[in-house]
XYZ file of C-alpha atoms in Angstrom:
397
model
C 11.229 12.642 5.290
C 8.642 10.085 4.078
C 5.114 10.964 4.523
C 1.645 10.270 3.067
C 1.180 12.039 -0.300
C -0.370 15.284 -0.061
C -3.972 15.187 0.751
C -6.443 17.483 2.507
C -5.769 17.309 6.337
C -9.466 16.185 7.233
C -10.438 15.148 10.568
C -10.675 11.652 9.408
C -7.185 11.922 7.950
C -5.913 13.394 11.226
C -7.433 10.580 13.204
C -5.693 8.061 11.062
C -2.445 9.780 11.235
C -2.685 9.889 15.056
C -3.608 6.245 15.495
C -0.889 5.100 13.246
C 1.746 7.066 14.827
C 0.513 5.851 18.360
C 0.883 2.162 17.435
C 3.621 2.467 14.732
C 1.780 1.293 11.842
C 3.713 1.929 8.456
C 0.898 4.063 6.875
C 3.017 5.306 4.083
C 6.070 3.726 2.293
C 8.281 5.086 -0.406
C 9.778 2.258 -2.424
C 12.473 2.941 -5.003
C 12.453 0.276 -7.803
C 15.841 1.177 -9.254
C 18.505 3.800 -9.078
C 19.079 3.404 -12.749
C 18.030 6.650 -14.381
C 18.134 7.978 -18.068
C 19.233 11.459 -16.717
C 22.333 12.517 -14.920
C 21.062 15.320 -12.673
C 24.055 17.278 -11.342
C 22.694 17.407 -7.783
C 21.417 13.750 -7.705
C 22.135 11.807 -4.441
C 22.130 8.289 -5.994
C 24.565 5.963 -7.393
C 23.026 4.993 -10.615
C 24.655 1.690 -10.969
C 22.691 -1.513 -10.431
C 24.198 -3.444 -7.801
C 21.519 -6.288 -7.611
C 18.054 -4.950 -7.550
C 15.084 -6.835 -6.167
C 13.615 -9.220 -8.744
C 10.043 -9.106 -9.882
C 8.903 -11.694 -7.359
C 10.840 -10.165 -4.526
C 9.131 -6.777 -5.253
C 5.658 -8.515 -5.107
C 6.581 -10.407 -1.974
C 7.608 -7.085 -0.339
C 4.128 -5.561 -1.458
C 2.274 -8.461 0.143
C 4.102 -7.911 3.289
C 3.287 -4.280 3.290
C -0.218 -4.815 2.730
C -0.281 -7.303 5.675
C 1.504 -4.536 7.810
C -1.521 -2.270 6.963
C 0.470 0.239 4.598
C -2.193 2.327 2.723
C -0.019 4.998 0.842
C 2.668 3.698 -1.582
C 5.024 5.758 -3.634
C 7.265 4.194 -6.392
C 10.032 6.110 -7.405
C 13.871 5.788 -8.433
C 16.123 6.346 -10.425
C 13.619 6.101 -13.289
C 10.961 3.610 -12.559
C 10.033 3.080 -16.319
C 13.482 1.575 -16.851
C 12.115 -1.479 -14.946
C 10.673 -3.668 -17.605
C 8.645 -5.453 -15.145
C 7.179 -2.253 -13.853
C 3.447 -3.041 -15.047
C 3.728 -6.268 -13.389
C 4.760 -4.864 -10.093
C 1.865 -2.118 -10.645
C -0.763 -5.040 -11.219
C 0.274 -6.342 -7.753
C -0.024 -3.176 -6.080
C -3.410 -2.434 -7.548
C -4.473 -5.998 -6.440
C -3.323 -5.159 -2.820
C -5.317 -1.866 -2.894
C -2.673 0.632 -2.234
C -3.139 4.212 -2.943
C -0.395 4.550 -5.612
C 1.689 7.587 -6.435
C 4.726 7.759 -8.868
C 7.807 9.963 -9.139
C 9.312 10.037 -12.636
C 11.157 12.472 -14.884
C 8.330 11.306 -17.446
C 10.794 11.141 -20.343
C 9.405 7.566 -21.000
C 5.653 8.403 -20.506
C 3.736 7.777 -23.758
C -0.143 7.832 -24.132
C -0.172 3.864 -24.047
C 1.728 4.104 -20.660
C -0.492 6.863 -19.365
C -3.562 4.593 -20.088
C -1.587 1.815 -18.461
C -1.162 3.702 -15.211
C -4.731 4.852 -15.180
C -5.809 1.136 -15.610
C -3.631 0.091 -12.659
C -4.914 2.818 -10.099
C -2.211 5.380 -10.166
C -3.382 8.360 -8.491
C -0.804 10.885 -8.987
C 2.747 11.297 -10.846
C 5.098 13.784 -9.586
C 7.543 15.158 -12.196
C 10.731 17.228 -11.412
C 11.053 20.333 -13.461
C 14.185 22.563 -12.886
C 13.089 25.422 -15.021
C 10.694 26.600 -17.667
C 13.702 27.433 -19.796
C 14.956 24.362 -21.710
C 18.544 25.536 -21.572
C 18.510 25.653 -17.830
C 16.546 22.419 -17.060
C 18.452 20.283 -19.710
C 21.952 21.525 -18.425
C 20.914 20.127 -15.005
C 19.526 16.797 -16.278
C 22.392 16.616 -18.837
C 19.793 15.306 -21.454
C 19.202 17.571 -24.376
C 15.399 17.975 -24.969
C 14.495 16.541 -21.587
C 12.304 19.608 -20.491
C 10.213 19.217 -23.617
C 9.701 15.496 -23.214
C 8.864 15.754 -19.440
C 6.212 18.581 -20.311
C 4.663 16.508 -23.298
C 3.788 13.778 -20.750
C 1.666 16.038 -18.783
C -1.472 16.351 -21.014
C -1.071 12.496 -21.669
C -1.672 11.868 -17.832
C -4.485 14.569 -17.492
C -6.454 12.846 -20.191
C -6.385 9.898 -17.968
C -7.539 11.932 -15.045
C -4.163 11.170 -13.223
C -3.088 14.119 -11.078
C 0.363 15.906 -11.962
C 2.616 17.632 -9.582
C 5.617 19.449 -10.484
C 8.585 19.580 -8.128
C 11.357 22.039 -8.332
C 14.637 21.618 -6.350
C 16.304 24.852 -6.234
C 20.261 24.971 -6.558
C 22.908 27.452 -7.903
C 22.011 26.763 -11.495
C 18.311 27.470 -11.558
C 17.772 29.767 -8.534
C 15.980 32.413 -10.330
C 13.895 29.846 -12.214
C 11.321 29.228 -9.553
C 8.923 31.930 -10.842
C 8.917 30.451 -14.292
C 8.177 27.167 -12.831
C 5.317 28.558 -10.846
C 3.764 30.339 -13.842
C 4.306 27.076 -15.815
C 2.485 25.104 -13.263
C -0.239 27.528 -13.150
C -0.607 27.580 -16.920
C -0.874 23.911 -16.963
C -3.251 23.760 -14.060
C -1.029 21.568 -11.864
C 0.244 22.055 -8.158
C 4.021 22.508 -7.476
C 6.437 22.315 -4.887
C 9.750 24.344 -4.454
C 12.376 22.494 -2.748
C 15.585 24.224 -1.130
C 17.028 20.862 -0.005
C 20.124 19.524 -1.790
C 21.456 16.708 0.109
C 24.674 14.517 0.254
C 24.657 11.226 -1.618
C 23.392 8.266 0.385
C 26.793 6.817 0.762
C 27.957 10.038 2.501
C 29.590 11.799 -0.453
C 29.102 15.516 -0.095
C 29.690 16.345 -3.876
C 26.073 17.350 -4.550
C 26.440 20.120 -1.866
C 28.540 22.179 -4.161
C 25.316 23.027 -6.163
C 23.428 24.165 -2.876
C 22.581 27.804 -2.577
C 23.719 29.511 0.492
C 20.977 30.727 2.910
C 21.974 34.271 2.161
C 21.381 33.755 -1.549
C 17.983 32.423 -0.709
C 16.957 35.549 0.908
C 15.139 36.961 -2.214
C 12.957 33.783 -2.551
C 12.385 33.750 1.340
C 11.065 37.198 1.087
C 8.761 36.540 -1.813
C 5.295 37.438 -0.632
C 3.828 34.437 -2.298
C 6.121 32.115 -0.386
C 7.356 33.711 2.860
C 4.574 32.259 4.959
C 5.989 28.774 4.530
C 8.529 26.820 6.281
C 7.559 27.455 9.657
C 6.714 25.040 12.587
C 4.692 27.768 14.306
C 0.940 27.091 13.939
C 0.223 30.784 14.197
C 2.804 31.767 11.475
C 1.705 28.739 9.347
C -2.229 29.580 9.435
C -2.013 31.480 6.092
C 1.048 29.399 4.561
C 1.294 28.642 0.805
C 1.953 24.845 0.196
C 4.467 25.478 -2.437
C 7.715 25.343 -0.411
C 8.323 21.980 0.874
C 10.176 18.796 -0.027
C 10.361 17.120 -3.308
C 11.099 13.702 -1.580
C 7.625 13.649 -0.046
C 4.788 15.859 1.131
C 3.655 16.211 4.781
C -0.025 16.271 6.079
C 0.087 18.448 9.014
C -1.206 16.632 12.196
C -0.933 17.279 15.754
C 0.199 13.583 15.999
C 3.557 14.871 14.938
C 3.802 17.693 17.446
C 6.782 16.562 19.390
C 8.331 14.375 16.696
C 10.855 15.619 14.067
C 8.598 13.951 11.389
C 6.682 10.857 10.515
C 9.983 8.877 9.451
C 9.903 5.648 11.366
C 6.803 6.253 13.272
C 4.123 5.746 10.247
C 6.308 5.805 7.381
C 9.555 4.478 5.870
C 11.711 3.796 2.866
C 12.663 0.777 0.964
C 15.732 0.769 -1.594
C 16.055 -1.271 -4.674
C 18.118 -3.718 -2.928
C 15.742 -4.351 -0.083
C 17.345 -2.136 2.627
C 14.784 -0.851 4.868
C 15.274 2.943 6.310
C 13.150 5.297 8.357
C 13.746 7.843 5.483
C 15.564 8.241 2.275
C 17.097 11.325 3.756
C 17.996 9.407 6.893
C 20.727 6.397 5.525
C 20.693 4.481 8.671
C 19.635 0.936 7.247
C 17.481 -0.995 9.730
C 17.563 -4.299 7.897
C 17.337 -5.941 4.571
C 14.289 -7.844 3.290
C 16.175 -10.505 1.688
C 17.513 -11.505 5.199
C 14.287 -10.578 7.457
C 10.634 -9.918 7.095
C 9.367 -6.344 6.912
C 7.318 -6.964 9.964
C 10.396 -7.996 11.964
C 12.434 -5.082 10.758
C 9.728 -2.473 11.372
C 8.896 -3.715 14.892
C 12.352 -4.834 16.088
C 15.288 -2.975 14.442
C 17.546 -0.864 16.783
C 17.637 1.702 13.883
C 13.950 2.408 14.101
C 14.057 2.485 18.039
C 16.742 5.267 17.743
C 14.799 7.316 15.470
C 11.390 6.821 17.484
C 13.102 7.946 20.662
C 13.787 11.508 19.319
C 11.706 14.144 20.714
C 11.676 17.845 19.750
C 11.482 18.972 23.389
C 14.425 16.826 24.352
C 16.954 18.008 21.654
C 20.114 19.068 23.329
C 20.629 22.208 21.338
C 17.567 22.805 19.356
C 15.020 22.441 22.169
C 16.601 25.820 23.610
C 16.839 27.771 20.360
C 15.062 31.163 20.457
C 14.183 30.848 16.729
C 13.013 27.162 16.725
C 9.635 27.774 15.352
C 11.305 29.042 12.129
C 13.421 26.090 11.768
C 12.922 22.952 9.380
C 15.411 20.793 11.101
C 15.602 17.315 9.584
C 17.135 14.418 11.576
C 18.338 12.922 8.471
C 20.178 15.866 7.301
C 21.497 16.331 10.880
C 22.826 12.842 10.724
C 24.418 13.232 7.206
C 25.785 16.780 7.686
C 26.679 16.804 11.377
C 26.795 13.080 12.330
C 24.472 13.373 15.055
C 20.599 12.543 14.840
C 19.850 14.844 17.940
C 22.118 17.544 16.903
C 21.933 20.989 15.245
C 23.558 21.642 11.821
C 24.682 24.784 10.039
C 22.257 24.709 7.097
C 19.061 24.528 9.185
C 20.113 27.058 11.485
C 21.216 29.550 8.741
C 17.875 29.253 7.088
C 16.107 29.608 10.361
C 17.961 32.695 10.964
C 17.086 34.248 7.637
C 13.312 33.390 8.306
C 13.422 34.889 11.707
C 14.943 38.219 10.454
C 12.283 38.403 7.677
C 9.576 38.008 10.363
C 10.960 40.845 12.263
C 12.444 38.823 15.071
C 15.533 40.464 16.274
C 17.039 37.883 18.544
C 18.585 35.138 16.236
C 20.461 32.314 17.692
C 21.686 32.800 21.055
C 25.437 33.094 21.663
C 25.307 29.809 23.774
C 23.591 28.159 20.829
C 26.061 29.505 18.390
C 28.912 28.556 20.495
C 27.725 25.122 21.068
C 26.959 24.414 17.478
C 30.501 25.920 16.339
C 32.314 23.916 18.760
C 30.495 20.562 18.119
C 30.909 21.018 14.323
C 34.563 21.674 14.409
C 35.129 18.361 16.483
C 32.644 16.235 14.440
C 33.114 17.536 10.843
C 36.199 15.153 10.133
C 34.765 12.182 11.828
C 31.292 11.927 10.536
C 30.171 8.315 10.607
C 29.546 6.370 7.454
C 26.058 4.946 7.077
C 26.079 1.435 8.635
C 23.681 -1.480 8.413
C 22.348 -2.066 11.921
C 21.374 -5.669 12.718
C 17.868 -6.807 13.253
C 16.987 -8.061 16.522
C 16.632 -11.896 16.582
């Protein structure tokens, strides 16, 4: 899910979101500049080879197109963005075009000089992945000895430049009990953090990363944690006192009534661009809408059939999920529904299992109905072996 960076949900911001959703303006764009990386995280969903990255001039041209399309929030990520030797040149262009700029980085290459450069070019926030406060655990996940120490060393360098820092901790089998340490570390450093229970298939459909994913049953102690258990519900009443620390390390959502009958912001006022110029509704929804080497951003955004498919999805019209008795506890993602079940509108086991756990913790004694369970089981058994590979949908001429 691609959404604006985590900002206060002010009345002005809510009006801005509502307007951009209503008229489909790409308020927020996540732009991966490279898939190359200096870490080899065991759960990563990316292919780290360079298959023909956009050139500097192509990146700058895309930024100019985004500015013309009224994009405000821009997140640069990867891979590792600092592996692009032209990254500063790209930042200069982004600054000139007045984007609100955030970065996602492992921070291994951030020096005092680079931190100063980021400040000079208007970067507001850097999100850094930290898998554990224990070097042995973190480094075993990244496969880079000393990586935790190097990542943490960058934080004071950024803070001295008044750049916001946020820690992101994806949870998997290898670091399941590390979340408390990451929370304590973030509090000591005086920075916000997000815990993410989402481990996804690779963008090419390979399910290899899922072997590291923790079962819903094993997540029970975390879901029962008093500091966290109010999170992850679509119910406004239950969300009232929710802590902001469980979410997605891919992006952070500003709650808005504009999304009430929508699965998320993807395709409505946000999208994702790959290092090769492919445009998607979201990095977690690998149905390519078009390529910026073949068509303009405006044409893809307004005319691509892939975006029409996403924009037509409504929560109240989902064939299975709209009837579910515990829907308010579910964090169903249309992208994961596609990648794991082959159906943009369908239910999928992971979301259902987590919703059941959350409902039980809340004292709800009626988990998924027998009809829901039978329907999901039957559909999955038929579709599991025929999940379609992500395809590039043509742009309408």
